[in-house]
Amino acid sequence: MTSIRSKVFLIIVAVFALLVGVNFFIQRSIIYPSFLELEQKEAGEHLKRIIHAIDREIAHLNKLCGDWAVWDDSYAFMANQSKTFIASNLNEETLEADHLNLLVYCGTDGTIVWRYAVDSLNRQPLAFDFLASGRIAPHHPLLAVHPIADGQKGASGVFNSPFGSLLFATREILQSDGNGPARGYLIMGIFLDASMQQLLREQTRIGFDIVYPPAEIPSQCDIESIEALKHSSLTEMVLGGGNSLRICGIYRDDAGAPLFGLRFLLPRDITRKGIASMRYASALVVVSGLIILLILSAVLHQVILRPVQRLTEHAIRLEQGEEHRLLLDLERNDEIGRLAHSLDTMVQTISQRTKDLKEANEQLIWLSMLDGLTGIANRRMFDLNIKKEWRRAMRDQTPLSLILLDVDFFKGYNDTYGHLQGDQCLIRVASSLQQQVHRPSDLAARYGGEEFVLVLPNTSAEGAMLLAERVRSAVQALAIEHRASQVSPFVSISLGVVTTVPPVEREDGAMHEFLALADKALYQAKQQGRNRAVFEPVPSRRHLGAPDDSKPETHRSGRGEKTSHESRQ
């Protein structure tokens, strides 16, 4: 006959084994695949950042080409081939300062009027086929112009030359006011060489390589053909050694033809940390289960098995006819009642501990949302807040503004005064920001390093710019000495401001572009001289969330300053 004690023990062991099995199944079937999905998503985002960085360089070159092409002096040069213009503007020093490898003035029929073509390393002349013939064929990719903004014509993109991939821009040569007729085309080009690739790596913080020519992509990426990459929108994942993913992608032209490949290694930190977390969780489940098993056995013996044994012995004695007058006073000595009382006490104890634990966890969560140095909201709280306010603004169709700001020349401040003073500077700047936001819904957060961000729900563009200027003035008013600054004797900030009413069609893509536009506005503030706020207009709502070709307005402050490549660093 099997005792109750043995049955209870077997049930506990079976439940424990089931718990371990369910835990293993959940981790292998649900948790682990989710880490893989996050890893692949991160890889795709990295590749997008590289492609967007290349597109930004093309856009910058296109803007530079437009400044030169729509210019009275260039318009006159096409008519008189002035040597004075060549000496003043087309000299080696000017072209090298703009890092140009190709500069061609040609007529509307492709006849070359003036040309310049050198390599990047030694600045030696290059013999392009079309330069030798003195005329560029109308069907050549460099002259594949099409209508662009303001009724002008132009083209931009990547051209695979015999000397490597060339970022190019072509614009009609017009008068400064944009009137014509066009007297020809201006073509500018920059090679996607080692120096340009290094610049892109620094911008994206991704150690990628460019695979050129396109025929080398299959062998470099260990795939059968270039067509294999078309099965995925951007990437083809190849496991490399278990500790990293080899990510391969293709940069294509507008017709979908491959121009060059992109390749980089992504450390599998997410998966590695996920596996470590799963192992820790499994060990915790096993240890906790064993401890609970021992405690539960002791409790069952004391609270249930012993009283049942006493009841059984009493019943046996009654059955054997011993002490018939012996009564079991359940009302005074009811084991079930005592068990209920013990369980109530246990529940109260567990409830109190759970409450204490919950309060402690809430306190920890709150502390995790604050920046350890400045005491204001950190990046984690910002990420949660911007998603919440974005959805709210999208639902209510109210404006949402964002101010992204950066302490000017902060690296020089740290180098001059030391990191301790740098920390104190950030603390004072953060305190000043916090004092400028008064509404409960507004959020001031540290975005990272010397960058801060203000989230302003239900705030118009005018209101956001007023607040941005107030914040800039407040930081200036701190009068923190900054000898390393090139714009002010005191610590100053540059601010990028954007405002939009979120569209309901594309939530995530539009929000990411909104953040990118704020970063772009901050970049414009730095480019225009720092210690200022710049507003970046958001594209029309039907285009928000899609690639935007619009360019922010800037004031011309001298051709040398505007076209210098170093001013963009």
XYZ file of C-alpha atoms in Angstrom:
569
model
C 0.000 0.000 0.000
C 1.439 3.342 -1.115
C 1.444 5.978 1.609
C 0.182 9.523 1.185
C 3.700 10.756 1.866
C 5.060 8.826 -1.163
C 2.228 9.991 -3.419
C 2.747 13.634 -2.473
C 6.489 13.326 -3.071
C 5.960 11.783 -6.520
C 3.501 14.537 -7.451
C 5.994 17.240 -6.405
C 8.791 15.623 -8.407
C 6.532 15.304 -11.468
C 5.504 18.966 -11.235
C 9.135 20.007 -10.865
C 10.135 17.963 -13.941
C 7.245 19.516 -15.906
C 8.329 22.996 -14.855
C 11.889 22.365 -16.047
C 10.604 20.969 -19.352
C 8.260 23.897 -19.964
C 11.042 26.355 -19.129
C 13.374 24.659 -21.613
C 10.700 24.636 -24.326
C 9.883 28.333 -23.875
C 13.526 29.364 -23.979
C 14.356 27.319 -27.065
C 11.141 27.991 -29.000
C 10.311 31.577 -28.059
C 13.066 33.452 -26.254
C 16.075 32.304 -28.294
C 14.432 33.007 -31.700
C 13.523 36.471 -30.469
C 17.208 37.201 -29.798
C 18.031 36.025 -33.329
C 15.347 38.309 -34.720
C 16.755 41.276 -32.802
C 20.204 40.437 -34.113
C 19.034 40.356 -37.721
C 17.139 43.595 -37.247
C 20.279 45.260 -35.896
C 22.247 43.999 -38.898
C 19.691 45.493 -41.269
C 19.796 48.839 -39.462
C 23.600 48.905 -39.712
C 23.446 48.328 -43.468
C 20.825 51.057 -43.855
C 23.080 53.483 -41.982
C 25.937 52.762 -44.402
C 23.734 53.258 -47.462
C 22.243 56.452 -46.033
C 25.749 57.779 -45.282
C 26.747 57.249 -48.941
C 23.533 58.947 -50.069
C 24.298 61.908 -47.796
C 27.714 62.327 -49.422
C 26.066 62.285 -52.852
C 23.532 64.880 -51.675
C 26.319 67.102 -50.350
C 28.186 66.815 -53.669
C 24.959 67.614 -55.549
C 24.467 70.749 -53.465
C 28.071 71.821 -54.073
C 27.659 71.229 -57.806
C 24.435 73.252 -57.828
C 26.150 76.194 -56.110
C 28.843 76.272 -58.800
C 26.523 75.623 -61.749
C 23.856 78.220 -60.903
C 26.316 81.127 -60.800
C 26.777 84.122 -63.076
C 30.557 83.599 -63.247
C 30.159 79.991 -64.424
C 27.493 81.111 -66.893
C 29.873 83.713 -68.314
C 32.768 81.239 -68.374
C 30.860 78.962 -70.748
C 30.698 81.856 -73.186
C 34.193 83.375 -72.900
C 36.377 80.643 -71.246
C 37.893 83.375 -69.102
C 41.420 82.594 -67.921
C 40.825 84.853 -64.948
C 37.926 82.603 -63.866
C 40.174 79.539 -64.254
C 42.963 81.093 -62.215
C 40.627 82.300 -59.468
C 38.262 79.363 -59.121
C 39.596 76.333 -60.986
C 43.053 76.227 -59.470
C 44.518 73.115 -57.884
C 44.280 74.483 -54.344
C 40.530 75.149 -54.587
C 39.705 71.812 -56.191
C 41.870 69.870 -53.768
C 40.233 71.676 -50.823
C 36.871 70.349 -52.013
C 38.391 66.856 -52.476
C 37.226 66.792 -56.096
C 38.600 64.113 -58.418
C 36.575 65.145 -61.468
C 35.363 68.552 -62.640
C 34.075 69.017 -66.206
C 32.458 71.979 -67.936
C 30.746 70.835 -71.121
C 28.224 72.173 -73.606
C 24.664 70.966 -73.928
C 25.830 68.612 -76.693
C 28.529 67.111 -74.442
C 31.490 69.018 -75.934
C 34.064 69.509 -73.175
C 35.022 73.156 -72.505
C 37.247 72.596 -69.464
C 38.195 69.434 -67.581
C 39.989 68.277 -64.467
C 40.523 64.623 -63.513
C 43.043 63.378 -60.921
C 43.418 60.490 -58.506
C 43.052 60.965 -54.763
C 46.408 59.642 -53.578
C 48.947 61.490 -55.743
C 46.638 63.981 -57.503
C 47.923 62.668 -60.836
C 45.870 63.113 -64.042
C 43.465 60.328 -65.019
C 42.640 59.433 -68.612
C 38.891 58.894 -68.796
C 37.703 57.719 -72.222
C 35.283 60.585 -72.681
C 37.995 63.125 -71.800
C 40.275 61.784 -74.531
C 37.538 62.172 -77.157
C 36.749 65.720 -76.035
C 33.045 65.015 -75.927
C 30.708 63.177 -73.589
C 28.083 61.085 -75.330
C 24.490 62.171 -74.578
C 23.612 58.664 -73.355
C 26.551 58.591 -70.919
C 25.451 58.116 -67.250
C 27.095 61.413 -66.293
C 24.704 63.252 -68.663
C 21.573 61.251 -67.822
C 19.945 64.438 -66.493
C 16.319 64.744 -65.522
C 14.116 67.501 -64.075
C 14.809 68.372 -60.447
C 13.750 71.209 -58.141
C 12.948 74.720 -59.409
C 12.592 73.561 -63.021
C 16.298 72.789 -63.343
C 17.884 69.610 -64.659
C 20.528 67.472 -63.064
C 21.669 64.008 -62.121
C 23.537 62.394 -59.236
C 24.566 58.964 -58.092
C 27.446 56.516 -58.465
C 29.327 55.831 -61.685
C 31.592 52.767 -61.953
C 34.633 54.072 -63.792
C 37.797 52.142 -64.750
C 39.438 53.796 -61.751
C 36.795 52.860 -59.190
C 33.352 53.911 -57.997
C 32.789 57.645 -58.480
C 30.202 59.697 -56.599
C 29.028 62.285 -59.124
C 26.621 65.191 -59.545
C 25.628 66.932 -62.798
C 23.763 70.262 -62.976
C 22.706 72.683 -65.697
C 24.802 75.854 -65.911
C 22.424 78.780 -65.340
C 22.533 82.336 -64.092
C 22.547 82.975 -60.352
C 18.817 83.695 -60.369
C 18.164 80.328 -62.041
C 17.283 81.755 -65.436
C 18.630 80.357 -68.694
C 18.879 79.249 -71.288
C 21.331 76.606 -70.054
C 24.804 76.950 -71.555
C 25.897 73.448 -70.710
C 26.497 71.156 -67.771
C 28.845 71.095 -64.784
C 29.970 67.626 -63.640
C 31.650 67.001 -60.268
C 32.946 63.681 -58.990
C 34.621 62.230 -55.886
C 36.043 58.705 -55.807
C 34.716 56.302 -53.202
C 38.320 55.555 -52.276
C 40.005 54.584 -49.018
C 39.824 58.082 -47.513
C 36.137 58.457 -48.359
C 35.420 54.980 -46.986
C 37.215 55.893 -43.749
C 35.110 59.040 -43.473
C 31.950 56.957 -43.903
C 33.176 54.493 -41.267
C 33.661 57.340 -38.811
C 30.216 58.722 -39.596
C 28.441 55.381 -39.214
C 30.815 53.878 -36.602
C 30.683 50.641 -38.578
C 33.858 48.951 -39.823
C 32.549 48.027 -43.258
C 34.370 47.214 -46.499
C 33.361 47.996 -50.065
C 33.519 45.089 -52.504
C 34.410 46.251 -56.021
C 33.915 45.345 -58.810
C 30.401 43.826 -58.430
C 31.622 40.543 -59.936
C 33.641 39.981 -56.735
C 30.566 40.121 -54.485
C 29.612 36.389 -54.699
C 33.111 35.184 -53.793
C 33.625 37.797 -51.076
C 30.251 37.087 -49.466
C 30.258 33.292 -49.964
C 27.061 33.268 -52.010
C 26.336 31.648 -55.336
C 25.391 34.786 -57.233
C 24.424 38.429 -56.864
C 20.819 37.440 -57.527
C 20.785 35.549 -54.205
C 20.799 38.865 -52.381
C 17.561 39.907 -54.075
C 15.622 37.477 -51.902
C 16.071 39.885 -48.995
C 15.354 43.600 -49.009
C 18.845 44.644 -47.996
C 20.943 41.932 -46.448
C 22.140 38.406 -46.731
C 23.192 36.890 -43.390
C 26.155 34.495 -43.331
C 27.268 32.990 -40.031
C 30.968 33.615 -39.496
C 32.699 31.512 -36.871
C 29.795 31.512 -34.406
C 30.820 34.815 -32.758
C 29.803 37.201 -35.539
C 27.544 37.563 -38.531
C 28.984 38.468 -41.911
C 26.588 40.985 -43.422
C 26.600 41.517 -47.166
C 24.555 43.926 -49.222
C 24.585 45.611 -52.606
C 24.425 49.291 -53.463
C 22.372 49.497 -56.645
C 21.601 52.235 -59.128
C 18.088 53.467 -59.933
C 17.662 50.676 -62.476
C 18.541 48.012 -59.894
C 21.942 47.160 -61.375
C 24.651 46.389 -58.788
C 27.324 49.084 -58.377
C 29.388 47.681 -55.512
C 29.003 45.485 -52.476
C 28.983 46.315 -48.761
C 30.372 43.875 -46.223
C 30.946 44.014 -42.471
C 31.047 41.759 -39.424
C 28.430 42.159 -36.716
C 29.445 40.765 -33.294
C 26.774 38.439 -31.965
C 26.561 40.255 -28.645
C 22.779 40.034 -28.497
C 22.686 36.270 -28.995
C 25.637 35.705 -26.687
C 24.071 37.729 -23.892
C 20.718 36.077 -24.580
C 22.218 32.587 -24.207
C 23.949 33.648 -20.986
C 20.669 35.026 -19.654
C 18.825 31.830 -20.562
C 21.451 29.718 -18.788
C 21.199 31.892 -15.721
C 17.410 31.662 -15.804
C 17.547 27.873 -16.178
C 19.945 27.536 -13.264
C 17.749 29.829 -11.207
C 14.682 27.707 -12.022
C 16.456 24.468 -11.031
C 17.906 25.835 -7.788
C 14.676 27.578 -6.855
C 12.729 24.421 -7.653
C 14.935 22.295 -5.428
C 14.717 24.739 -2.546
C 10.956 24.967 -2.934
C 10.774 21.156 -3.102
C 12.568 20.771 0.232
C 10.581 23.520 1.911
C 7.297 22.176 0.557
C 8.044 18.661 1.785
C 8.752 19.942 5.300
C 5.621 22.104 5.331
C 3.413 19.270 4.058
C 4.774 16.923 6.698
C 4.179 19.375 9.504
C 0.868 20.840 8.428
C -0.913 18.001 6.577
C 0.800 14.601 6.901
C 1.229 14.648 10.659
C -2.377 15.740 11.384
C -3.655 13.134 8.900
C -1.518 10.511 10.627
C -2.983 11.490 13.986
C -6.477 11.309 12.513
C -5.656 7.888 11.073
C -4.310 6.561 14.384
C -7.364 7.893 16.145
C -9.600 6.186 13.586
C -7.674 2.899 13.990
C -8.024 3.073 17.728
C -11.704 3.719 17.301
C -11.930 0.783 14.869
C -10.145 -1.509 17.300
C -12.573 -0.561 19.971
C -10.107 1.184 22.179
C -11.208 4.199 24.145
C -14.608 4.651 22.551
C -15.256 7.591 24.748
C -12.189 9.422 23.336
C -13.474 12.357 21.338
C -11.653 14.493 18.746
C -12.694 18.055 19.400
C -12.355 19.478 15.873
C -13.732 22.825 16.849
C -11.066 23.324 19.453
C -8.284 21.395 17.842
C -9.184 21.382 14.130
C -6.049 20.671 12.081
C -7.756 21.903 8.924
C -8.562 25.157 10.710
C -5.009 25.436 11.944
C -3.797 24.757 8.400
C -6.088 27.472 7.084
C -4.751 29.876 9.691
C -1.156 28.988 8.739
C -1.917 29.491 5.093
C -3.497 32.873 5.845
C -0.428 33.872 7.772
C 1.800 32.650 4.958
C -0.250 34.551 2.387
C 0.012 37.727 4.480
C 3.751 37.278 4.740
C 4.162 36.603 1.030
C 1.875 39.533 0.207
C 3.889 41.907 2.357
C 7.172 40.700 0.887
C 5.750 40.975 -2.608
C 4.617 44.506 -1.857
C 8.044 45.424 -0.496
C 9.705 43.824 -3.494
C 7.373 45.648 -5.875
C 8.148 48.989 -4.239
C 11.862 48.230 -4.406
C 11.565 47.256 -8.064
C 9.607 50.419 -8.837
C 12.326 52.449 -7.152
C 15.005 50.639 -9.152
C 13.064 51.171 -12.392
C 12.770 54.879 -11.634
C 16.476 55.146 -10.859
C 17.270 53.291 -14.109
C 15.401 56.005 -16.024
C 17.703 58.765 -14.715
C 21.142 59.701 -15.964
C 23.731 58.846 -13.347
C 25.757 62.018 -13.915
C 23.279 64.820 -14.578
C 20.236 63.499 -12.705
C 17.854 64.194 -15.596
C 16.139 61.582 -17.752
C 18.466 59.198 -19.583
C 18.389 57.729 -23.098
C 16.184 54.817 -21.983
C 13.484 57.137 -20.640
C 13.756 59.241 -23.797
C 13.230 56.194 -26.034
C 10.120 55.207 -24.072
C 8.814 58.781 -23.895
C 9.246 59.616 -27.590
C 7.368 56.460 -28.606
C 4.537 57.273 -26.203
C 4.279 60.927 -27.244
C 4.588 60.005 -30.930
C 1.612 57.640 -30.672
C -0.370 60.203 -28.688
C 0.339 62.971 -31.225
C -0.485 60.583 -34.070
C -3.775 59.640 -32.397
C -4.793 63.224 -31.525
C -3.158 64.763 -34.659
C -1.359 67.395 -32.596
C 2.123 68.805 -33.276
C 5.147 67.184 -31.662
C 8.436 69.093 -31.460
C 11.942 67.824 -30.741
C 15.062 69.803 -29.892
C 18.386 67.973 -30.198
C 21.324 69.940 -28.820
C 25.046 69.482 -28.421
C 27.660 71.297 -26.317
C 29.968 73.085 -28.752
C 33.602 71.936 -28.850
C 33.115 69.797 -25.752
C 36.092 67.582 -26.567
C 38.271 70.678 -26.485
C 36.684 71.605 -23.141
C 37.606 68.213 -21.675
C 41.122 68.474 -23.099
C 41.558 71.957 -21.632
C 39.909 71.634 -18.204
C 39.854 67.882 -17.583
C 37.038 65.356 -17.443
C 35.977 66.263 -13.893
C 35.302 69.843 -14.948
C 33.669 68.442 -18.081
C 31.264 66.454 -15.886
C 30.462 69.564 -13.863
C 29.829 71.443 -17.102
C 27.360 68.783 -18.259
C 25.612 68.853 -14.868
C 25.136 72.619 -15.045
C 23.947 72.480 -18.645
C 21.471 69.720 -17.770
C 20.202 71.720 -14.785
C 19.718 74.737 -17.023
C 17.741 72.630 -19.508
C 15.539 71.214 -16.752
C 14.714 74.740 -15.566
C 13.473 75.726 -19.027
C 10.807 73.006 -19.334
C 7.780 73.724 -17.167
C 4.967 71.538 -18.485
C 4.556 68.081 -16.959
C 4.467 66.513 -20.421
C 7.780 68.083 -21.538
C 10.927 65.989 -21.120
C 14.586 66.980 -20.897
C 16.944 64.030 -21.297
C 20.584 63.268 -21.839
C 20.844 61.739 -25.301
C 24.438 60.563 -24.990
C 27.850 62.125 -24.259
C 27.448 65.894 -24.552
C 24.157 65.596 -26.427
C 20.787 66.424 -24.855
C 17.237 66.318 -26.156
C 13.945 68.044 -25.363
C 10.620 66.364 -26.189
C 7.815 68.922 -26.491
C 4.338 67.446 -27.013
C 1.608 69.661 -28.466
C 4.163 72.376 -29.301
C 4.221 74.292 -32.578
C 7.344 75.073 -34.583
C 7.264 78.683 -33.401
C 7.013 77.624 -29.771
C 9.815 75.106 -30.190
C 12.134 77.720 -31.755
C 11.330 80.200 -28.963
C 12.166 77.576 -26.355
C 15.330 76.575 -28.247
C 16.545 80.171 -28.239
C 15.650 80.491 -24.548
C 17.633 77.337 -23.769
C 20.596 78.574 -25.804
C 20.547 81.916 -23.986
C 20.225 80.212 -20.591
C 23.317 78.083 -21.249
C 25.227 81.175 -22.387
C 24.086 82.945 -19.244
C 25.818 80.297 -17.128
C 29.068 81.984 -18.251
C 31.089 78.777 -18.040
C 34.556 79.663 -19.327
C 35.532 77.785 -22.500
C 38.922 78.846 -23.877
C 38.897 76.033 -26.440
C 35.668 77.252 -28.081
C 35.946 78.851 -31.496
C 32.604 80.672 -31.280
C 32.295 82.018 -27.730
C 34.451 82.625 -24.639
C 31.826 80.702 -22.691
C 30.228 77.287 -23.094
C 27.611 77.390 -25.854
C 25.284 74.918 -27.494
C 24.017 74.167 -31.000
C 20.398 73.135 -31.389
C 18.437 71.317 -34.094
C 14.649 71.783 -34.020
C 11.969 69.784 -35.834
C 8.174 69.800 -35.601
C 5.593 67.530 -37.190
C 2.095 66.161 -36.873
C 2.779 62.397 -37.074
C 1.049 60.675 -39.981
C -1.095 57.649 -39.260
C 0.108 55.673 -42.276
C 3.700 54.822 -41.201
C 4.416 54.878 -37.517
C 7.947 53.505 -36.999
C 9.501 54.697 -40.246
C 8.147 58.229 -39.820
C 9.361 58.441 -36.219
C 12.851 57.294 -37.167
C 12.992 59.897 -39.924
C 11.731 62.511 -37.477
C 14.701 61.743 -35.211
C 17.032 61.754 -38.215
C 15.728 65.194 -39.228
C 16.486 66.502 -35.732
C 20.031 65.188 -36.078
C 20.214 66.806 -39.514
C 19.067 70.140 -38.081
C 21.747 69.894 -35.374
C 24.310 69.202 -38.105
C 23.126 72.311 -39.959
C 23.483 74.395 -36.778
C 27.094 73.241 -36.448
C 27.749 73.777 -40.143
C 26.426 77.338 -39.951
C 28.810 78.271 -37.142
C 27.441 76.694 -33.909
C 25.927 78.566 -30.953
C 22.575 78.781 -32.733
C 19.298 76.971 -33.261
C 18.328 75.721 -36.717
C 14.852 74.566 -37.687
C 14.636 71.655 -40.137
C 11.336 71.619 -42.098
C 9.662 68.215 -42.218
C 8.654 66.878 -45.662
C 4.983 66.745 -46.616
C 3.025 64.123 -44.679
C 2.563 61.842 -47.598
C 6.348 61.526 -47.885
C 7.177 61.303 -44.175
C 8.594 57.868 -43.527
C 9.999 57.603 -47.095
C 13.409 58.771 -48.410
C 13.495 62.576 -48.565
C 15.409 64.404 -51.261
C 14.593 67.884 -49.965
C 17.474 70.079 -48.786
C 17.332 72.491 -45.787
C 17.699 76.181 -46.577
C 21.099 77.706 -45.787
C 22.501 81.233 -46.146
C 25.420 81.729 -48.551
C 28.331 83.045 -46.513
C 31.164 82.925 -49.024
C 31.985 80.237 -51.532
C 35.198 79.100 -49.831
C 33.496 78.499 -46.494
C 30.377 76.886 -47.976
C 32.176 74.418 -50.228
C 34.980 73.366 -47.899
C 34.748 69.693 -47.049
C 36.423 70.280 -43.684
C 33.572 72.548 -42.491
C 31.299 69.492 -42.393
C 33.362 67.609 -39.787
